[in-house]
Each structure stands twice: as C-alpha cells, then as structure tokens.
Coordinates of C-alpha atoms in Angstrom, one line a residue:
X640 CA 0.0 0.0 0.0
X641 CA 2.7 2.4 0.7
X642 CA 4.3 1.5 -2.9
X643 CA 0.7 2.6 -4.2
X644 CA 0.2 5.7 -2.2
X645 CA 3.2 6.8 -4.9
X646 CA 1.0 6.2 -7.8
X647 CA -2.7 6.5 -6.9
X648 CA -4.6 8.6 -4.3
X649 CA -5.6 7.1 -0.3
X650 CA -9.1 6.6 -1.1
X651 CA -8.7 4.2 -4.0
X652 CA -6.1 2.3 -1.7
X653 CA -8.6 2.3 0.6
X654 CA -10.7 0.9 -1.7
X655 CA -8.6 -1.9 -2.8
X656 CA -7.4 -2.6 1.0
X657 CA -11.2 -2.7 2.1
X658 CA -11.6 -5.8 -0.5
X659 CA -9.0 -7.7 1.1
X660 CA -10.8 -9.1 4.1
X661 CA -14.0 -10.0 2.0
X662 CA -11.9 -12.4 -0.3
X663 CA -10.3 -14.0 3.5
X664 CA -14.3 -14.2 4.7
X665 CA -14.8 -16.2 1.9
X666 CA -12.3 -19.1 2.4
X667 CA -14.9 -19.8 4.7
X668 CA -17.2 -21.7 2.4
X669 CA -14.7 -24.1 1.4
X670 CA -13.8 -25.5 5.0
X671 CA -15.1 -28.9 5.0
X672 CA -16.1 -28.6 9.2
X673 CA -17.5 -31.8 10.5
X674 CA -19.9 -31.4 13.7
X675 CA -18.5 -33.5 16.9
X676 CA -20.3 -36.1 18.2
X677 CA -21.7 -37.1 21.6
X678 CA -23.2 -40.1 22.6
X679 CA -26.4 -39.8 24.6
X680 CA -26.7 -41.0 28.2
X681 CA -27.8 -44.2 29.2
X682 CA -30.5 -45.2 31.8
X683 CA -31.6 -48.5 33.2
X684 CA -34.4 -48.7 30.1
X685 CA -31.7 -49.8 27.4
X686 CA -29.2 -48.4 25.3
X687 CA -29.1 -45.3 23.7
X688 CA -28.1 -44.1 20.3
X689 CA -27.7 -40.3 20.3
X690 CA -28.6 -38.7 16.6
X691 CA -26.3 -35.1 17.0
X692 CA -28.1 -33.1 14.2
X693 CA -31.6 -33.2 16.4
X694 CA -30.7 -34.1 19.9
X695 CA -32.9 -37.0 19.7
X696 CA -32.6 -40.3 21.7
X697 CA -32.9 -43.6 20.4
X698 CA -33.9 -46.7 22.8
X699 CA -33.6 -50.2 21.3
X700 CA -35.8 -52.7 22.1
X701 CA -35.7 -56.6 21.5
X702 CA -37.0 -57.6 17.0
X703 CA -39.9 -59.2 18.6
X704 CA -41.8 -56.3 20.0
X705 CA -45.1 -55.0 19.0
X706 CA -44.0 -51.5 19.8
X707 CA -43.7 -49.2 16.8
X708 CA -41.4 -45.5 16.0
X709 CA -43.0 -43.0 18.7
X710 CA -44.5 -40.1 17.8
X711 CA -43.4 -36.6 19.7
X712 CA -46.3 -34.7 21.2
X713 CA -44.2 -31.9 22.9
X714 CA -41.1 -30.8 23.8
X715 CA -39.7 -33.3 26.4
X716 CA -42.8 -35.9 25.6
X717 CA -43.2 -38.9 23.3
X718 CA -46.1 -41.1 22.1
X719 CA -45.6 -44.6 22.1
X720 CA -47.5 -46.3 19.4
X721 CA -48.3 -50.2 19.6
X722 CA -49.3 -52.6 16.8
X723 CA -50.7 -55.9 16.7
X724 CA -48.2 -56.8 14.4
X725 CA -45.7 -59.5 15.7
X726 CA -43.0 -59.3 12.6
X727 CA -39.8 -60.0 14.0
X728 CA -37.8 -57.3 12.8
X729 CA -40.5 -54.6 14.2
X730 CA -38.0 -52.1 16.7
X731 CA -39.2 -49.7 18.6
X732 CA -37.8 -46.2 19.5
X733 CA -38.2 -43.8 22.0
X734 CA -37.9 -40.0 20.6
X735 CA -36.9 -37.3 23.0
X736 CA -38.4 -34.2 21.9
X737 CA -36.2 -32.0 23.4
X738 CA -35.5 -29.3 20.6
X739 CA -32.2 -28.1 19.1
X740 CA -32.5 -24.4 20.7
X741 CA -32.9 -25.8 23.6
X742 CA -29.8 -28.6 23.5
X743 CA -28.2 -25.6 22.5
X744 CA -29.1 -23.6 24.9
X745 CA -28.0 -25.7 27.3
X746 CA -25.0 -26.5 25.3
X747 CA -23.8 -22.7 25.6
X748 CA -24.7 -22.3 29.4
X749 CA -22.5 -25.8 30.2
X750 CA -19.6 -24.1 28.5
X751 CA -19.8 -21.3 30.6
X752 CA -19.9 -23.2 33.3
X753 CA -16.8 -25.3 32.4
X754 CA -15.2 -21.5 31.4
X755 CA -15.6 -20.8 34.7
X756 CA -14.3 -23.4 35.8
X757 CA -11.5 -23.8 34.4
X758 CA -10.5 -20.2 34.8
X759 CA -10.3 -20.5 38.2
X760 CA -7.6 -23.0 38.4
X761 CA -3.9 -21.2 39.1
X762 CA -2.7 -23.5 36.5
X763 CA -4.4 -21.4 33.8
X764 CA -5.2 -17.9 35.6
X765 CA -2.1 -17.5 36.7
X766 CA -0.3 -18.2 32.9
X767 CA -3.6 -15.7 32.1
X768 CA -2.2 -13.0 33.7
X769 CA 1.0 -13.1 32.7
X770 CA -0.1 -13.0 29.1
X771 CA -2.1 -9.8 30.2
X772 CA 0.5 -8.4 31.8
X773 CA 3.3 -8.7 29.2
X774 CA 1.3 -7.6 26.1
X775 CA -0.2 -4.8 28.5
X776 CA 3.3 -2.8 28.7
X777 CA 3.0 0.8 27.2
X778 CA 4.4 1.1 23.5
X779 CA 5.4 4.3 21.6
X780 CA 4.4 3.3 18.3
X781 CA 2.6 6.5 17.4
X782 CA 4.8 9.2 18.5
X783 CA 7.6 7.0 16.6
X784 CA 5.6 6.8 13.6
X785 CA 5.2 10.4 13.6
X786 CA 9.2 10.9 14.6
X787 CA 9.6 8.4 11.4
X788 CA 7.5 10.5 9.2
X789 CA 7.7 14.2 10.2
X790 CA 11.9 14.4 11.6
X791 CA 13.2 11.3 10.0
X792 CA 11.1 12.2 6.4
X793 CA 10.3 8.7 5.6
X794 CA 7.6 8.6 3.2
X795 CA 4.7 5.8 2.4
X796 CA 6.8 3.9 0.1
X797 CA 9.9 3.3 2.9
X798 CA 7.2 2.9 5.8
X799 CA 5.8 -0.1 3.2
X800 CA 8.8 -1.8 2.9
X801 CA 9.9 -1.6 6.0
X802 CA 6.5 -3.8 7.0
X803 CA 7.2 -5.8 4.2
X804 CA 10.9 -6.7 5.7
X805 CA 9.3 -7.2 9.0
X806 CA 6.4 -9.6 8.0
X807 CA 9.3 -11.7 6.4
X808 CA 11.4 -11.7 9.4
X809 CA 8.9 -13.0 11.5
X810 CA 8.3 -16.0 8.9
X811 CA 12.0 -16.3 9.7
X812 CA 11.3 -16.4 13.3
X813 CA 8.3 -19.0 12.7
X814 CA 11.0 -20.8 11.1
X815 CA 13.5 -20.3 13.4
X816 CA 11.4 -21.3 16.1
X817 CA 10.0 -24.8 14.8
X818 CA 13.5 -25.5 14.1
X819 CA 15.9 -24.7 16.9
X820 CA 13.3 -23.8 20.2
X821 CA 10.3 -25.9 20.2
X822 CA 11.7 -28.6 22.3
X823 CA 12.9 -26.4 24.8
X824 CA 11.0 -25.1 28.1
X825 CA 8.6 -22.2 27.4
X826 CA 9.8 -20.1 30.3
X827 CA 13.2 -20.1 29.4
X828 CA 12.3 -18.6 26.0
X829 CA 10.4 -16.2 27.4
X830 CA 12.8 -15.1 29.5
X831 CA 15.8 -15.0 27.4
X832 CA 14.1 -13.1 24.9
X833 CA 13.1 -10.5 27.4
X834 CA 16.4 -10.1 28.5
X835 CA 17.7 -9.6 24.9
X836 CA 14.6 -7.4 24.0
X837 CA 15.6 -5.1 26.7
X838 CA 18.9 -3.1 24.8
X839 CA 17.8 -3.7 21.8
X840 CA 14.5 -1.8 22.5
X841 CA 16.8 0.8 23.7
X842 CA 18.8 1.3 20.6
X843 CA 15.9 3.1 19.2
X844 CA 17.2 5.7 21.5
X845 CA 20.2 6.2 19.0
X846 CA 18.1 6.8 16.2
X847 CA 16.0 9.7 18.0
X848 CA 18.8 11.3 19.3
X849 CA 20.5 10.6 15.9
X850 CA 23.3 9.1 17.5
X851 CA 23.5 6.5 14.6
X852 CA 24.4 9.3 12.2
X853 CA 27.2 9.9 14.4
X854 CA 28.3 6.4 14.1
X855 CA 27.9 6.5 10.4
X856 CA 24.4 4.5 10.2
X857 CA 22.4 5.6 7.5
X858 CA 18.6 6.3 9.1
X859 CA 16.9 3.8 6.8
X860 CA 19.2 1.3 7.6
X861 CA 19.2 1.3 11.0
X862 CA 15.3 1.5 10.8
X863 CA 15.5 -1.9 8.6
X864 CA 17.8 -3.4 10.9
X865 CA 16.2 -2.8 14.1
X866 CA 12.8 -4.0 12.9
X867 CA 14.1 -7.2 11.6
X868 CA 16.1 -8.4 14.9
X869 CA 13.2 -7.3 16.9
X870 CA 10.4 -8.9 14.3
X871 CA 12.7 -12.2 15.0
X872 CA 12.6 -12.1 18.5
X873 CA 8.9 -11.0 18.8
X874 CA 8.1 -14.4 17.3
X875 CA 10.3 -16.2 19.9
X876 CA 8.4 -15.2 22.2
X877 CA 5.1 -14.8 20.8
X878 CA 4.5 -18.7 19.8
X879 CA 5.5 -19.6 23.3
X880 CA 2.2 -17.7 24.5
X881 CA 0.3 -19.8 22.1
X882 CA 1.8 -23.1 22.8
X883 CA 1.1 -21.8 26.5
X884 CA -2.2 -20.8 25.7
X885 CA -3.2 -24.4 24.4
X886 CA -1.8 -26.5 26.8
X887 CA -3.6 -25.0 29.7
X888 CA -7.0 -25.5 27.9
X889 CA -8.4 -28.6 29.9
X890 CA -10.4 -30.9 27.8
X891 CA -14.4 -29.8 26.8
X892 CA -13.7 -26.7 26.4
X893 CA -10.7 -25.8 24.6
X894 CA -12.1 -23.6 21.9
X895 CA -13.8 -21.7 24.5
X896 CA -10.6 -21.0 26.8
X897 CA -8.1 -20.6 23.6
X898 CA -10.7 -18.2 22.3
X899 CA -11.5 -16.0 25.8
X900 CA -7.1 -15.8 26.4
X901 CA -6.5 -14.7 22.9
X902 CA -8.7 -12.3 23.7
X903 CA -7.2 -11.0 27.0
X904 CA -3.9 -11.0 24.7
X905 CA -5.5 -8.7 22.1
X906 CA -7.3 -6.6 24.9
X907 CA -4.0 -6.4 26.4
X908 CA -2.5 -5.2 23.5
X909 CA -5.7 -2.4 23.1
X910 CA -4.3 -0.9 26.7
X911 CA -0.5 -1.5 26.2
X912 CA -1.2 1.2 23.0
X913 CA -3.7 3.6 25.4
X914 CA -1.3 3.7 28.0
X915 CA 1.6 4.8 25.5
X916 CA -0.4 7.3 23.9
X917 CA -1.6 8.8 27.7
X918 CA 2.3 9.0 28.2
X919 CA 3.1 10.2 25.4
X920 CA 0.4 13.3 26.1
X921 CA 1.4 13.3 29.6
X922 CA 5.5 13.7 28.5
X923 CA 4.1 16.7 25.8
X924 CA 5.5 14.3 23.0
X925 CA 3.5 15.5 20.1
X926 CA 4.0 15.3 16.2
X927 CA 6.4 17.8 16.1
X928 CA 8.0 18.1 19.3
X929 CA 10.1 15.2 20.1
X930 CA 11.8 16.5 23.1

C-alpha cells in the first residue's frame, strides 16, 4: 500500500485494501467442518443411540416387540404407538423431543460453566495474567511513527517496505522457532528473549537522538535493521504464548478457553497502546516536538 500511495490517491487504496478481508471471509465456504459427536446418556431402560443433528434419543428394544417409531407430542414428551403386528424385525424407538434451541441452549450455558471453571484453576489464571501483563506494557508506536515520518522524512513507500521486511522476518522467526526452540522449556524462551529485547529496545534511542548518524548508520538502515532483529525475536516469544495458551486449555472446552485468552492478549494489546499514547500526552510528545 505504501508502494501505491506513490501512484494512486488514499481513497482508491482504501478501496482496494477494504476488498481484502472479504476475499479472507470467503475461504470460509470451502472449510469442510464436521460437527463433533456425543453419545447420549444411558439409563436402566436400554441403550441409547444419540442422533447429533436433532438431539434426539434412540432406545432399542428386542426384534420381537409390538412397539412401533414413537411419535413426539411436545417438547420433552413422546407417544408410544403399539401394533398388533408381531414381525420379527418390528423395533421400537423412543424419541426425545427436546428441541435443538434448547440442546443448544443448554449446550452454551455448560460451557460457561466449564469456562468458569477452568478459569479458576492457578494453573491457567495464573499463565492468564502473565499474558495480560506482558502484552499490557506501554508502547510508543505512534509518537515513533510520527518521529519516522515528520523528523526522520520517511515517506509511504519506505514505511511499506519496511513492513514488508518485518512480516518476512517473522516467517523467519516461525522458522527459526520450529526449528531450533520448540523442544525447549517455554519459560526459558520467554525469558531469554526478554532479557535480549531489553537493549535492543533501547537502541531506538540512537536513532532519535541521531546518534547513529554519528556512528555513520544511515537512518533507513538502522530502521530496517532494528525492525528485523526485533520482528525475529517478537516471534520467539510470541509462539511460546500460544503453545502456553493451548496446553492450559483442559479438555471440553478448549475452543472456548483458547478463544477467551486470545482475547485478553488482544485486549491487552488495546491498553498496552492507550497507556503509551496517555504518556506520550502526559511527557508533551507531540507530532512535532520530540523532546
């Protein structure tokens, strides 16, 4: 986009951007998604076979009974019909009634339940909060976007590229990951990568006090190179959190749990940026005034 911006005007970029997503939303039609299945419980009466698509149960009685398929009255209720018929491969079923809003009803209210449940354990609140609590750290990126763009003079077309360099780092980092990490313990990732995040986060200090001009560093390049070590080790300690972030999920409701912490993540994220911005107003850092 920043290549276009060079060519054509915002709005038509914005127009070609905005199509993006719809063609994403529309992978969805071709994902061959299979519904799981439960078995229904069992009483002293017989054996049950659960039918999933209706939330219907099925009791099996002996070939020679005179009983025939019932037929639902209500919801919760069944008619039994019987037949003077004594062929021996008459069955007879027993039809709960019990609709699918209301299976599903109760389907949503038991995952709550287990939600709650599970979020009340230390073994996944407490790796909770630590999620919350690193991705919750204030970040500069807006006052060093406009440092970037109003002292620094990088246009669209260097910001682009500069994303695009970064996105392929951290598919470097994916790689570098899968490769060399995944067998080792998640909290010594974590906290090696913290550790080395620390001065490099600080070199950025250089480049606003243009301390790398000094050294002979070309602006653009320190920019590039700075992006790409961090974009490296932002992975390392990114896939950790979602390794993390499924093992904790106990079993029942792991969609449910994987969902509600990548939320707190991206929440987290949300007032990591607020709390930036408020000390970047607080500090008087504004578009022009970098002091």
């Amino acid at each position: 986009s920043g290549s276009l911006l060079e060519v054509i005007g915002p709005t038509d970029v914005f127009k070609i951007t905005a199509i993006l997503p719809l063609l994403v939303a529309s992978i969805a039609f071709f994902i061959n998604e299979e519904p799981i299945k439960r078995n229904a419980d069992t009483d002293s009466t017989g054996a049950y076979a659960g039918d999933t698509r209706t939330g219907f149960a099925v009791e099996m009685q002996p070939e020679n009974s005179n009983i025939v398929p019932a037929l639902p009255i209500s919801s919760g209720q069944s008619k039994i019909l019987s037949t003077s018929s004594s062929s021996p491969d008459t069955a007879a079923v027993v039809v709960n009634t019990s609709n699918t809003e209301i299976s599903a009803v109760g389907g949503v209210s038991e995952q709550i339940q287990s939600l709650w449940k599970a979020i009340k354990e230390p073994a996944v609140w407490k790796p909770a909060l630590f999620l919350f609590l690193w991705q919750s750290t204030p970040t500069s990126e807006g006052a060093f976007l406009y440092f970037m763009t109003n002292d620094l003079g990088f246009g669209p077309e260097f910001l682009g590229r500069v994303r695009l360099v970064t996105a392929a780092a951290s598919l470097l980092g994916v790689w570098g990951y899968q490769k060399f990490l995944r067998e080792m313990p998640i909290k010594n990732i974590l906290l090696w990568t913290s550790i080395a995040s620390a001065p490099l986060g600080l070199l950025n200090l250089l480049l606003i006090s243009h301390t790398n001009r000094s050294l002979g560093i070309p602006d653009g390049a320190f920019v590039f190179g700075d992006d790409v070590v961090l974009a490296i080790l932002g992975e390392f300690a990114f896939l950790p959190t979602l390794v993390l972030a499924a093992r904790i999920c106990p079993p029942g409701v792991e969609a449910v749990l994987f969902a509600t912490l990548m939320s707190i993540f991206n929440g987290a994220s949300t007032v990591g940026t607020e709390v930036g911005a408020l000390l970047t107003k607080t500090l008087g850092v504004t578009e022009n005034n970098f002091d």
